[in-house]
Amino acid sequence: MIRRPPRSTPSNSSAASDVYKRQDKYGLEKGSEKAFPRGIFCGGWVGYFSYELGRYIEKLPVTTTDDIKMPLIRLCFYDKVICYDHIEKSFWLIVLELPEDIDKPQEKLASLEELLAKSKTVSVRQLYPGDFDNIDFSQVHCNMNRDQYLSSVEKIKRYIYDGDVYQVNFSQRFECDYKERSIDLFHWENHYNPSPYAAYIDCGGFQIVSASPEMFIAITDGVISTKPIKGTRPRRNEREQENIRNFDELVRSEKEQAELNMIIDLERNDLVRICKYGTRKVVQRRTIESYPTVFHAVATVAGELREEVGFCDVLRAMFPGGSITGAPKISSMEIIDETEPTERGVYTGSIGFISIDGNVCLNIAIRTIIITGGKAFAQVGGGIVADSLPQAELDETITKARALLAGINSVQCIGCNIKEIRKSKRKRHFVKGRRK
């Protein structure tokens, strides 16, 4: 766990330097990586990088309030791993033999086999669909009111008209009570809002539940790729005609086509700093992907890393992702700091793994909920461009927030109902006893 340096001393020394140094301590014996499927996590670091890490890569202002007070970076080293292949429906048990080990590899494998055996007796609580349309926002606190949000969008548009930026990703944070187990919320998201880059991290004093659909970077065998999202429309399984309209509207949206093209250019410019000459390419141009609650417009950009480039260099060149900052990136981040009242924390940072064999997979931490102190924090945003309509941008963030708040409400309401049912049963038994 790396805590942030004093707020008055951001510098290019980077708070992540400890991570970079520790990476050099371990490595796989040559040829060992061939025993594993391509891109698998075979042991190493798992955790997150907060959005504010960007302040220690570039010189940026510090005016937002750090009210949640999470560590800037939290990474844990894992020498025992259970990997599940969802396509092949098979498990991989992987252990690392380290120089300072007390336990033998066979003992480590036995402990993993014991965990798998115990998992057969674990039952997941029954969960029910959320009500997306009937969210009581009077029970939800936001870090800015409606007028503040709308005026901030207008302010960002003035920066765009003045030529300072082309696009800024602007967000707001919602907060509500949360008294249930955080793992139940992860199970709910996994069932009703499954996503390819989901994550659950229990840090003791706080938990992170991420249902992210967006990949920040993946590094496999020296090839780096990034998959930015720009453009969102709501989707509901029971509203087929509305879904068709929303899908077609996103396909034809010139505004969101322009937004994604800007971010594609930004990502290509970031990659040129770390990739071999002539290897950068747009692998997949704009396409629409469907998720349980939304449609997203996405693209994929990739390149081959230069031989001398390490993870430290990748973070310096790429972090944070362009889709959640804007273009140009540094100017957009300055405006984000000016217009958003609170620090983002893990939101729009990255969660994932850094494998000991050099492979990496990190998401963009959107659709991500932080649970701490009996509260759940859910932050959502969207790209502001010259022709953005403030009310439409606000409506888009509300649509995104509903998907997260529906899960929070569903898990909590089920808990309350179970307690009421149990209480009711006890009352009925008591009455029967008296009548006898």
XYZ file of C-alpha atoms in Angstrom:
436
model
C 0.000 0.000 0.000
C 1.409 3.394 -0.977
C 0.022 6.449 0.737
C 0.115 9.801 -0.955
C 3.008 12.218 -0.352
C 2.176 15.542 1.341
C -0.309 17.502 -0.781
C 2.108 20.403 -1.095
C 4.821 18.335 -2.796
C 3.569 16.719 -6.007
C 6.493 16.021 -8.301
C 7.699 13.913 -11.193
C 9.446 11.574 -8.719
C 6.120 9.683 -8.780
C 4.468 8.017 -5.825
C 4.590 4.760 -7.793
C 8.402 4.577 -7.775
C 8.341 1.972 -4.979
C 6.192 -0.270 -7.157
C 8.595 0.028 -10.061
C 11.568 -0.880 -7.859
C 9.802 -3.895 -6.371
C 8.953 -5.200 -9.825
C 12.635 -5.768 -10.507
C 12.937 -8.033 -7.461
C 11.069 -10.982 -8.979
C 10.909 -12.630 -12.372
C 10.028 -15.989 -13.924
C 12.752 -18.371 -14.933
C 13.234 -18.306 -18.684
C 10.722 -20.548 -20.427
C 8.362 -20.856 -17.440
C 5.772 -18.576 -19.031
C 5.253 -21.089 -21.856
C 3.469 -23.397 -19.414
C 0.528 -21.001 -19.122
C -2.241 -19.859 -21.477
C -1.427 -16.603 -23.241
C -2.078 -13.525 -21.104
C -3.016 -15.378 -17.909
C -2.191 -13.863 -14.510
C 0.503 -16.208 -13.196
C 1.235 -14.408 -9.931
C 2.383 -10.890 -9.155
C 0.556 -7.727 -8.133
C -3.182 -7.091 -7.905
C -4.727 -3.793 -6.850
C -5.499 -0.273 -7.992
C -4.017 3.080 -8.982
C -6.057 6.156 -8.021
C -6.841 8.838 -10.584
C -4.791 11.331 -8.535
C -1.613 9.391 -9.338
C -1.624 11.592 -12.439
C -0.528 14.503 -10.230
C 2.750 12.732 -9.579
C 3.356 12.054 -13.259
C 2.520 15.577 -14.473
C 2.578 18.893 -12.607
C -1.083 19.609 -11.873
C -3.014 21.785 -9.414
C -4.324 20.348 -6.147
C -7.576 22.091 -5.198
C -10.056 19.228 -4.703
C -11.013 17.791 -1.297
C -9.780 14.343 -0.300
C -12.795 13.358 1.799
C -12.741 9.545 1.412
C -9.013 9.310 2.219
C -8.040 6.143 0.390
C -4.414 5.203 -0.301
C -3.143 6.565 -3.596
C -2.031 3.078 -4.686
C -2.795 -0.292 -3.174
C -1.092 -3.349 -4.646
C -0.654 -6.751 -3.032
C 1.791 -9.407 -4.209
C 0.269 -12.864 -4.738
C 2.379 -16.009 -5.004
C -0.681 -18.313 -4.981
C -3.370 -17.874 -7.628
C -6.571 -19.619 -8.683
C -7.466 -18.690 -12.270
C -10.782 -19.697 -13.818
C -11.177 -19.946 -17.587
C -14.784 -18.973 -18.326
C -14.597 -20.296 -21.894
C -12.975 -23.665 -21.181
C -14.723 -23.948 -17.778
C -11.467 -24.988 -16.152
C -9.303 -23.947 -13.212
C -5.582 -23.189 -13.127
C -3.764 -23.445 -9.801
C -0.542 -21.433 -9.981
C 2.116 -20.972 -7.305
C 5.433 -19.170 -7.350
C 8.590 -20.499 -5.745
C 10.393 -17.532 -4.207
C 13.953 -17.452 -2.831
C 12.820 -16.532 0.695
C 9.969 -19.077 0.823
C 9.307 -21.198 3.891
C 6.443 -23.162 2.280
C 7.291 -25.576 -0.513
C 5.436 -25.292 -3.860
C 3.568 -28.548 -3.111
C 2.322 -27.092 0.182
C 1.134 -23.948 -1.586
C -0.746 -26.021 -4.168
C -2.347 -28.069 -1.409
C -3.646 -24.885 0.241
C -5.246 -23.820 -3.065
C -6.855 -27.223 -3.510
C -8.261 -26.891 0.006
C -9.776 -23.514 -0.899
C -11.420 -25.003 -3.981
C -12.864 -27.837 -1.903
C -14.272 -25.367 0.642
C -15.818 -23.284 -2.131
C -18.254 -26.118 -2.887
C -19.958 -25.473 0.459
C -20.257 -21.692 -0.037
C -23.709 -20.435 -1.042
C -24.350 -17.069 -2.683
C -27.245 -15.098 -1.301
C -30.334 -14.953 -3.500
C -30.405 -11.632 -5.340
C -33.155 -9.923 -7.309
C -33.288 -7.443 -10.206
C -32.961 -3.768 -9.363
C -35.571 -1.108 -10.068
C -33.754 1.300 -12.376
C -36.685 3.655 -12.889
C -37.748 4.277 -9.298
C -34.648 5.549 -7.550
C -35.426 7.845 -4.622
C -32.804 10.521 -5.183
C -33.949 12.327 -2.018
C -32.031 9.611 -0.148
C -28.908 10.169 -2.256
C -26.381 12.936 -1.631
C -24.410 14.408 -4.519
C -21.124 16.312 -4.361
C -22.718 19.108 -6.408
C -26.263 20.315 -6.949
C -28.028 20.672 -10.297
C -27.136 24.353 -10.760
C -23.475 23.698 -9.951
C -23.362 20.863 -12.474
C -24.991 22.894 -15.262
C -22.827 25.966 -14.644
C -19.690 23.805 -14.621
C -20.626 22.368 -18.017
C -21.063 25.901 -19.355
C -17.669 26.847 -17.906
C -16.036 23.854 -19.604
C -17.665 24.830 -22.915
C -16.150 28.326 -22.605
C -12.720 26.709 -22.243
C -13.476 24.729 -25.396
C -14.594 27.843 -27.315
C -11.410 29.603 -26.197
C -9.352 26.794 -27.711
C -7.874 25.495 -24.435
C -9.301 21.981 -24.898
C -11.435 19.976 -27.317
C -13.125 17.709 -24.785
C -13.304 17.270 -21.005
C -14.659 14.283 -19.091
C -16.697 15.835 -16.291
C -18.203 13.774 -13.460
C -20.269 13.964 -10.300
C -20.379 11.638 -7.294
C -23.420 10.135 -5.576
C -23.409 8.924 -1.980
C -25.919 6.883 0.019
C -26.113 4.665 3.109
C -24.939 1.093 2.716
C -25.232 -1.437 5.553
C -25.042 -4.808 3.798
C -22.020 -6.920 2.864
C -20.034 -5.460 0.009
C -19.485 -8.910 -1.548
C -23.271 -9.196 -2.022
C -23.182 -6.073 -4.151
C -20.383 -7.574 -6.250
C -22.455 -10.729 -6.738
C -25.431 -8.589 -7.774
C -23.332 -6.711 -10.339
C -21.837 -9.957 -11.595
C -25.315 -11.410 -12.144
C -27.343 -8.446 -13.401
C -24.652 -6.181 -14.828
C -21.819 -8.517 -15.936
C -18.826 -6.803 -17.470
C -15.492 -7.968 -18.904
C -13.258 -5.994 -16.530
C -15.113 -6.410 -13.239
C -13.178 -6.461 -9.963
C -13.697 -6.811 -6.227
C -11.093 -5.651 -3.715
C -11.562 -5.876 0.065
C -9.044 -3.614 1.772
C -10.429 -4.076 5.276
C -11.419 -0.468 5.984
C -12.953 -0.046 2.542
C -14.096 -2.183 -0.381
C -14.186 -1.593 -4.134
C -16.904 -3.078 -6.334
C -16.196 -2.493 -10.015
C -18.371 -3.486 -12.968
C -16.132 -1.773 -15.506
C -16.709 -2.476 -19.202
C -13.577 -0.556 -20.235
C -10.006 -1.761 -20.636
C -7.297 0.794 -19.898
C -4.324 -1.258 -21.048
C -3.504 -4.890 -21.700
C 0.066 -6.014 -22.301
C 0.534 -9.521 -23.660
C 3.858 -10.785 -25.042
C 5.112 -7.237 -25.614
C 1.987 -5.973 -27.418
C 0.052 -3.188 -25.689
C -3.572 -2.374 -26.467
C -6.106 0.100 -25.132
C -9.862 0.158 -25.683
C -11.454 3.566 -25.003
C -15.216 4.043 -24.635
C -16.925 7.223 -25.809
C -20.678 7.280 -26.235
C -23.402 5.723 -24.080
C -27.122 5.036 -24.393
C -29.472 3.294 -21.922
C -30.601 -0.269 -22.504
C -33.426 -2.216 -20.838
C -34.133 -5.868 -21.598
C -37.902 -5.435 -21.514
C -38.000 -2.407 -23.863
C -37.016 -3.734 -27.271
C -38.259 -0.844 -29.423
C -36.667 1.767 -27.171
C -33.412 -0.183 -27.238
C -33.434 -0.236 -31.041
C -33.929 3.540 -31.132
C -31.133 4.130 -28.605
C -28.774 1.817 -30.481
C -29.459 3.537 -33.818
C -29.121 6.974 -32.235
C -25.682 6.077 -30.839
C -24.580 4.651 -34.194
C -25.543 7.884 -36.015
C -24.411 10.387 -33.355
C -21.895 12.716 -35.021
C -21.093 14.284 -31.642
C -20.032 10.988 -30.104
C -18.226 9.867 -33.241
C -16.135 13.029 -32.966
C -15.540 12.417 -29.228
C -14.235 8.910 -29.835
C -12.056 10.022 -32.751
C -10.405 12.616 -30.493
C -9.630 9.974 -27.876
C -8.310 7.548 -30.505
C -5.858 10.251 -31.611
C -4.912 10.957 -27.986
C -4.236 7.276 -27.279
C -2.159 6.943 -30.460
C -0.089 9.932 -29.350
C 0.451 8.351 -25.923
C 1.503 5.050 -27.481
C 4.113 6.674 -29.732
C 6.199 7.375 -26.624
C 6.593 3.676 -25.791
C 5.964 1.696 -28.998
C 8.227 0.593 -31.835
C 8.137 2.833 -34.870
C 5.448 1.861 -37.363
C 3.621 -0.600 -35.084
C 0.838 1.659 -33.770
C -2.508 0.975 -35.392
C -6.243 1.242 -34.828
C -7.120 -2.433 -34.550
C -10.852 -1.822 -34.423
C -12.542 1.418 -35.340
C -15.772 2.594 -33.768
C -18.176 -0.217 -32.926
C -21.162 -0.523 -30.585
C -21.063 -3.024 -27.722
C -24.160 -4.081 -25.777
C -24.226 -4.487 -22.003
C -27.181 -5.304 -19.708
C -27.935 -1.649 -18.890
C -26.192 0.399 -21.626
C -24.838 0.524 -25.168
C -21.235 1.745 -25.525
C -19.277 3.025 -28.534
C -15.701 1.655 -28.381
C -12.493 1.378 -30.405
C -9.195 -0.506 -29.973
C -5.692 0.908 -30.495
C -2.511 -1.189 -30.191
C 1.247 -1.252 -30.761
C 4.425 -3.212 -29.995
C 6.379 -2.021 -26.967
C 10.031 -1.117 -27.423
C 12.459 -3.551 -25.791
C 13.661 -1.108 -23.122
C 10.160 -0.049 -22.027
C 9.004 -1.236 -18.589
C 5.741 -0.871 -16.691
C 6.999 2.391 -15.165
C 7.354 3.879 -18.652
C 3.902 2.642 -19.679
C 2.252 4.328 -16.687
C 4.101 7.586 -17.308
C 3.026 7.604 -20.952
C -0.581 6.426 -20.600
C -1.975 7.151 -17.125
C -4.719 8.152 -16.586
C -6.719 6.998 -19.604
C -7.681 9.566 -22.220
C -11.346 8.561 -22.342
C -11.880 9.729 -18.757
C -9.811 12.920 -18.907
C -10.240 14.581 -22.303
C -8.081 16.130 -24.986
C -5.482 17.489 -24.619
C -5.049 15.351 -21.525
C -3.105 17.653 -19.180
C -5.258 20.731 -19.871
C -8.380 18.618 -19.376
C -7.102 17.350 -16.034
C -6.476 20.922 -14.899
C -10.084 21.806 -15.737
C -11.370 18.660 -14.000
C -9.530 19.725 -10.849
C -11.062 23.187 -11.128
C -14.671 22.079 -11.697
C -15.008 18.909 -9.577
C -15.136 19.564 -5.804
C -13.813 16.217 -4.533
C -10.969 13.896 -5.434
C -11.954 10.994 -7.672
C -9.937 8.366 -5.830
C -10.118 5.002 -7.563
C -12.883 6.268 -9.889
C -11.354 6.648 -13.388
C -8.104 5.270 -12.019
C -7.277 1.650 -12.821
C -7.820 -1.761 -11.219
C -6.168 -4.976 -12.323
C -3.030 -7.077 -12.313
C 0.664 -6.773 -13.150
C 1.855 -10.300 -13.766
C 5.358 -11.417 -12.879
C 5.902 -12.468 -16.514
C 5.373 -8.876 -17.744
C 1.766 -9.246 -18.841
C -0.629 -6.577 -17.560
C -4.375 -6.020 -17.552
C -5.847 -2.844 -16.036
C -9.368 -1.527 -16.372
C -10.642 2.029 -16.363
C -12.414 2.167 -13.000
C -15.828 3.365 -14.175
C -19.102 1.756 -12.999
C -17.189 1.460 -9.746
C -18.507 1.779 -6.188
C -16.417 2.535 -3.104
C -17.848 1.292 0.195
C -16.510 2.728 3.438
C -17.844 3.982 6.762
C -21.380 2.701 6.120
C -21.586 4.653 2.855
C -21.498 3.737 -0.820
C -19.918 6.211 -3.255
C -20.746 5.939 -6.962
C -19.291 8.433 -9.443
C -20.350 8.872 -13.076
C -19.413 11.250 -15.874
C -19.403 12.008 -19.571
C -17.463 13.833 -22.249
C -18.194 17.549 -22.684
C -17.581 18.997 -26.161
C -18.435 22.286 -27.892
C -22.011 21.326 -28.790
C -22.853 19.574 -25.512
C -26.228 20.455 -24.010
C -25.832 20.807 -20.220
C -29.197 19.225 -19.380
C -28.573 16.318 -21.752
C -25.181 15.723 -20.145
C -26.800 15.756 -16.710
C -29.439 13.276 -17.887
C -26.713 10.942 -19.177
C -24.955 10.889 -15.812
C -28.281 10.175 -14.074
C -28.861 7.239 -16.435
C -25.440 5.835 -15.566
C -26.008 6.426 -11.839
C -29.339 4.584 -11.884
C -27.634 1.347 -12.914
C -25.317 1.546 -9.882
C -27.887 2.798 -7.384
C -30.371 0.104 -8.454
C -27.903 -2.557 -7.363
C -27.200 -0.805 -4.070
C -30.934 -0.468 -3.357
C -31.732 -4.024 -4.408
C -29.129 -5.605 -2.139
C -30.231 -3.481 0.822
C -33.968 -3.912 0.305
C -33.607 -7.681 0.108
C -31.749 -7.607 3.412
C -34.536 -5.574 5.024
C -37.220 -7.882 3.644
C -35.485 -10.982 4.998
C -35.321 -9.390 8.458
C -39.010 -8.458 8.310
C -39.980 -11.984 7.218
C -38.034 -13.499 10.093
C -39.615 -11.044 12.546
C -43.075 -11.830 11.170
C -42.524 -15.590 11.572
C -41.466 -15.142 15.194
C -44.661 -13.147 15.924
C -46.895 -15.823 14.339
C -45.265 -18.608 16.375
C -45.765 -16.562 19.561
C -49.486 -16.032 18.876
C -49.993 -19.729 18.171
C -48.321 -20.563 21.477
C -50.678 -18.276 23.393
C -53.761 -19.723 21.722
C -52.732 -23.204 22.694
